[in-house]
mmCIF file of C-alpha atoms in Angstrom:
data_model
loop_
_atom_site.group_PDB
_atom_site.id
_atom_site.type_symbol
_atom_site.label_atom_id
_atom_site.label_comp_id
_atom_site.label_asym_id
_atom_site.label_seq_id
_atom_site.Cartn_x
_atom_site.Cartn_y
_atom_site.Cartn_z
ATOM 1 C CA UNK A 786 -40.045 116.501 66.258
ATOM 2 C CA UNK A 787 -38.893 114.554 69.107
ATOM 3 C CA UNK A 788 -35.494 114.820 70.794
ATOM 4 C CA UNK A 789 -33.799 111.571 71.195
ATOM 5 C CA UNK A 790 -32.625 108.364 69.103
ATOM 6 C CA UNK A 791 -34.857 107.176 66.640
ATOM 7 C CA UNK A 792 -36.153 103.968 68.669
ATOM 8 C CA UNK A 793 -38.128 102.335 65.444
ATOM 9 C CA UNK A 794 -35.120 100.597 63.642
ATOM 10 C CA UNK A 795 -35.545 100.563 59.909
ATOM 11 C CA UNK A 796 -39.289 100.834 60.075
ATOM 12 C CA UNK A 797 -40.920 103.424 57.820
ATOM 13 C CA UNK A 798 -44.546 103.471 58.618
ATOM 14 C CA UNK A 799 -46.722 101.704 61.004
ATOM 15 C CA UNK A 800 -50.529 101.007 61.039
ATOM 16 C CA UNK A 801 -52.882 101.345 63.985
ATOM 17 C CA UNK A 802 -56.383 99.787 63.906
ATOM 18 C CA UNK A 803 -56.452 100.194 67.593
ATOM 19 C CA UNK A 804 -59.410 102.219 69.167
ATOM 20 C CA UNK A 805 -57.236 103.796 71.663
ATOM 21 C CA UNK A 806 -55.674 106.218 69.101
ATOM 22 C CA UNK A 807 -57.174 108.590 66.292
ATOM 23 C CA UNK A 808 -54.342 108.121 63.703
ATOM 24 C CA UNK A 809 -54.589 105.010 61.413
ATOM 25 C CA UNK A 810 -50.800 105.392 60.290
ATOM 26 C CA UNK A 811 -47.559 106.655 61.877
ATOM 27 C CA UNK A 812 -44.682 107.566 59.529
ATOM 28 C CA UNK A 813 -41.339 107.679 60.742
ATOM 29 C CA UNK A 814 -40.446 110.768 58.661
ATOM 30 C CA UNK A 815 -37.047 111.379 59.711
ATOM 31 C CA UNK A 816 -35.947 107.847 57.768
ATOM 32 C CA UNK A 817 -36.639 109.425 54.377
ATOM 33 C CA UNK A 818 -33.897 112.192 54.532
ATOM 34 C CA UNK A 819 -31.580 113.624 57.385
ATOM 35 C CA UNK A 820 -32.831 117.056 56.535
ATOM 36 C CA UNK A 821 -36.069 115.962 57.869
ATOM 37 C CA UNK A 822 -35.008 116.862 61.170
ATOM 38 C CA UNK A 823 -32.324 119.257 62.827
ATOM 39 C CA UNK A 824 -28.882 118.046 62.786
ATOM 40 C CA UNK A 825 -27.970 116.683 66.456
ATOM 41 C CA UNK A 826 -25.984 119.846 67.358
ATOM 42 C CA UNK A 827 -28.876 122.230 66.894
ATOM 43 C CA UNK A 828 -29.791 123.413 70.444
ATOM 44 C CA UNK A 829 -33.648 123.533 70.847
ATOM 45 C CA UNK A 830 -36.101 123.846 73.713
ATOM 46 C CA UNK A 831 -38.520 120.973 74.730
ATOM 47 C CA UNK A 832 -41.953 122.511 74.071
ATOM 48 C CA UNK A 833 -43.650 120.132 75.988
ATOM 49 C CA UNK A 834 -43.243 116.338 77.299
ATOM 50 C CA UNK A 835 -45.647 113.923 75.677
ATOM 51 C CA UNK A 836 -47.718 113.634 78.854
ATOM 52 C CA UNK A 837 -48.906 117.302 79.209
ATOM 53 C CA UNK A 838 -49.143 116.862 83.070
ATOM 54 C CA UNK A 839 -45.331 116.360 83.204
ATOM 55 C CA UNK A 840 -43.987 120.126 83.574
ATOM 56 C CA UNK A 841 -41.065 121.694 81.913
ATOM 57 C CA UNK A 842 -38.702 123.069 84.917
ATOM 58 C CA UNK A 843 -37.250 125.673 82.653
ATOM 59 C CA UNK A 844 -38.744 126.951 79.625
ATOM 60 C CA UNK A 845 -35.810 128.860 78.414
ATOM 61 C CA UNK A 846 -33.499 125.859 78.429
ATOM 62 C CA UNK A 847 -32.098 124.563 75.076
ATOM 63 C CA UNK A 848 -30.649 121.081 74.630
ATOM 64 C CA UNK A 849 -28.760 119.279 71.610
ATOM 65 C CA UNK A 850 -30.189 116.228 69.855
ATOM 66 C CA UNK A 851 -30.424 113.755 68.121
ATOM 67 C CA UNK A 852 -33.726 114.325 66.833
ATOM 68 C CA UNK A 853 -36.419 112.074 64.963
ATOM 69 C CA UNK A 854 -39.731 112.873 63.395
ATOM 70 C CA UNK A 855 -43.070 111.169 63.639
ATOM 71 C CA UNK A 856 -46.084 112.047 60.954
ATOM 72 C CA UNK A 857 -49.537 110.785 62.202
ATOM 73 C CA UNK A 858 -52.381 110.817 59.865
ATOM 74 C CA UNK A 859 -55.864 110.899 61.007
ATOM 75 C CA UNK A 860 -58.894 110.535 58.797
ATOM 76 C CA UNK A 861 -62.351 112.049 59.137
ATOM 77 C CA UNK A 862 -65.555 112.348 57.474
ATOM 78 C CA UNK A 863 -69.134 112.777 58.180
ATOM 79 C CA UNK A 864 -69.180 109.230 59.584
ATOM 80 C CA UNK A 865 -65.981 109.680 61.611
ATOM 81 C CA UNK A 866 -65.904 113.330 62.842
ATOM 82 C CA UNK A 867 -62.719 114.876 64.381
ATOM 83 C CA UNK A 868 -62.766 117.495 67.144
ATOM 84 C CA UNK A 869 -59.942 119.854 65.429
ATOM 85 C CA UNK A 870 -59.539 121.767 68.959
ATOM 86 C CA UNK A 871 -58.361 118.338 70.691
ATOM 87 C CA UNK A 872 -56.964 116.007 68.041
ATOM 88 C CA UNK A 873 -53.446 117.185 68.420
ATOM 89 C CA UNK A 874 -53.827 115.923 72.434
ATOM 90 C CA UNK A 875 -55.746 112.970 71.333
ATOM 91 C CA UNK A 876 -52.978 112.022 68.941
ATOM 92 C CA UNK A 877 -50.160 112.570 71.397
ATOM 93 C CA UNK A 878 -52.136 110.313 73.862
ATOM 94 C CA UNK A 879 -52.795 107.781 71.267
ATOM 95 C CA UNK A 880 -48.959 107.655 70.544
ATOM 96 C CA UNK A 881 -48.213 107.101 74.272
ATOM 97 C CA UNK A 882 -50.921 104.344 74.382
ATOM 98 C CA UNK A 883 -49.435 102.842 71.642
ATOM 99 C CA UNK A 884 -45.780 102.990 72.653
ATOM 100 C CA UNK A 885 -44.693 105.298 70.068
ATOM 101 C CA UNK A 886 -43.941 108.064 72.723
ATOM 102 C CA UNK A 887 -42.958 107.690 76.458
ATOM 103 C CA UNK A 888 -44.662 110.007 78.873
ATOM 104 C CA UNK A 889 -41.541 111.959 79.069
ATOM 105 C CA UNK A 890 -40.647 111.974 75.451
ATOM 106 C CA UNK A 891 -39.483 115.370 74.798
ATOM 107 C CA UNK A 892 -41.469 117.182 71.983
ATOM 108 C CA UNK A 893 -39.363 119.888 70.265
ATOM 109 C CA UNK A 894 -41.906 120.874 67.531
ATOM 110 C CA UNK A 895 -45.230 120.267 66.148
ATOM 111 C CA UNK A 896 -46.967 121.124 62.881
ATOM 112 C CA UNK A 897 -50.244 120.296 62.025
ATOM 113 C CA UNK A 898 -52.036 120.353 58.523
ATOM 114 C CA UNK A 899 -55.474 119.646 57.306
ATOM 115 C CA UNK A 900 -55.913 118.388 54.015
ATOM 116 C CA UNK A 901 -59.619 118.173 52.788
ATOM 117 C CA UNK A 902 -58.996 115.511 50.196
ATOM 118 C CA UNK A 903 -55.976 113.486 50.819
ATOM 119 C CA UNK A 904 -56.713 110.364 49.043
ATOM 120 C CA UNK A 905 -59.193 109.117 46.480
ATOM 121 C CA UNK A 906 -62.034 107.095 48.187
ATOM 122 C CA UNK A 907 -63.230 104.298 46.385
ATOM 123 C CA UNK A 908 -67.189 104.272 46.180
ATOM 124 C CA UNK A 909 -69.793 102.013 44.825
ATOM 125 C CA UNK A 910 -70.450 104.410 41.892
ATOM 126 C CA UNK A 911 -66.679 105.178 41.298
ATOM 127 C CA UNK A 912 -66.151 102.541 38.661
ATOM 128 C CA UNK A 913 -69.422 103.824 36.387
ATOM 129 C CA UNK A 914 -68.311 107.589 36.882
ATOM 130 C CA UNK A 915 -64.631 106.672 35.526
ATOM 131 C CA UNK A 916 -65.841 104.641 32.653
ATOM 132 C CA UNK A 917 -67.386 107.660 31.444
ATOM 133 C CA UNK A 918 -65.118 110.243 32.569
ATOM 134 C CA UNK A 919 -61.766 108.787 31.438
ATOM 135 C CA UNK A 920 -62.811 108.196 27.779
ATOM 136 C CA UNK A 921 -64.036 111.819 27.504
ATOM 137 C CA UNK A 922 -60.953 113.381 28.814
ATOM 138 C CA UNK A 923 -58.823 111.004 26.414
ATOM 139 C CA UNK A 924 -60.945 112.025 23.396
ATOM 140 C CA UNK A 925 -59.778 115.625 24.330
ATOM 141 C CA UNK A 926 -55.914 114.219 24.254
ATOM 142 C CA UNK A 927 -55.849 114.315 28.117
ATOM 143 C CA UNK A 928 -54.476 111.019 29.545
ATOM 144 C CA UNK A 929 -55.701 111.235 33.226
ATOM 145 C CA UNK A 930 -53.584 108.958 35.147
ATOM 146 C CA UNK A 931 -52.161 108.632 38.533
ATOM 147 C CA UNK A 932 -53.476 108.781 42.332
ATOM 148 C CA UNK A 933 -55.497 111.943 41.547
ATOM 149 C CA UNK A 934 -55.733 111.771 37.744
ATOM 150 C CA UNK A 935 -57.306 108.010 37.429
ATOM 151 C CA UNK A 936 -58.853 108.305 40.988
ATOM 152 C CA UNK A 937 -57.811 104.509 41.427
ATOM 153 C CA UNK A 938 -56.572 104.133 44.691
ATOM 154 C CA UNK A 939 -55.870 100.349 44.320
ATOM 155 C CA UNK A 940 -53.173 101.254 41.451
ATOM 156 C CA UNK A 941 -52.025 104.566 43.245
ATOM 157 C CA UNK A 942 -48.736 103.610 44.683
ATOM 158 C CA UNK A 943 -45.613 105.171 43.219
ATOM 159 C CA UNK A 944 -44.755 102.051 41.155
ATOM 160 C CA UNK A 945 -48.074 102.056 39.826
ATOM 161 C CA UNK A 946 -48.337 105.616 39.053
ATOM 162 C CA UNK A 947 -44.955 105.253 36.927
ATOM 163 C CA UNK A 948 -46.099 102.234 35.094
ATOM 164 C CA UNK A 949 -49.311 104.306 34.268
ATOM 165 C CA UNK A 950 -47.149 107.032 32.835
ATOM 166 C CA UNK A 951 -45.035 104.495 30.823
ATOM 167 C CA UNK A 952 -48.143 102.869 29.528
ATOM 168 C CA UNK A 953 -49.958 106.134 28.804
ATOM 169 C CA UNK A 954 -46.861 107.122 26.537
ATOM 170 C CA UNK A 955 -47.158 103.643 24.730
ATOM 171 C CA UNK A 956 -50.628 104.286 24.400
ATOM 172 C CA UNK A 957 -50.237 107.488 22.752
ATOM 173 C CA UNK A 958 -47.620 106.237 20.496
ATOM 174 C CA UNK A 959 -48.401 102.617 19.909
ATOM 175 C CA UNK A 960 -52.129 102.311 20.915
ATOM 176 C CA UNK A 961 -51.218 99.773 23.465
ATOM 177 C CA UNK A 962 -53.361 98.870 26.372
ATOM 178 C CA UNK A 963 -52.824 100.754 29.675
ATOM 179 C CA UNK A 964 -52.684 97.565 31.641
ATOM 180 C CA UNK A 965 -52.271 99.243 35.078
ATOM 181 C CA UNK A 966 -54.927 101.712 34.819
ATOM 182 C CA UNK A 967 -57.512 99.445 33.284
ATOM 183 C CA UNK A 968 -56.764 95.969 35.040
ATOM 184 C CA UNK A 969 -55.842 96.651 38.501
ATOM 185 C CA UNK A 970 -56.631 92.820 39.164
ATOM 186 C CA UNK A 971 -53.891 91.943 36.918
ATOM 187 C CA UNK A 972 -50.979 94.160 38.009
ATOM 188 C CA UNK A 973 -51.690 93.445 41.593
#
């Protein structure tokens, strides 16, 4: 959480392919609901400035908002390891480098969470595995759909997942094709 007015206008999420930051996406989380930030009259201390070399003069001092929040997403794998001991500092430094934060941006809260499996990752054998697994599940009356059911990232946005649900119900009752699930190239 950051003290200050949101400087990002109506933007919801921003992508960063740059080498000077460890994150690939920053979501302006405070855009989604006012409750994602404290109200502006809430008094909070500054826990640090974005630039850690800038010292807080009075640790006990609290100030009112307004507040906005940023959510940074960092991916990792055996091919792209992340040092969990320093990733927070690297992320904040990257946010300064990308002008998402200024050196003296007041950080009032930090929350980190590691998700071991955040997204279905396409790989060369995925379609062959799904071509075998999904019919086996359907034979057991299990329609495995959605981001983590069908494991097809290319049709995993919210609108795709809703349509997969509609089409699964139509398939169950009327035997119609599940176009979104089975033909991503047509729906995209």
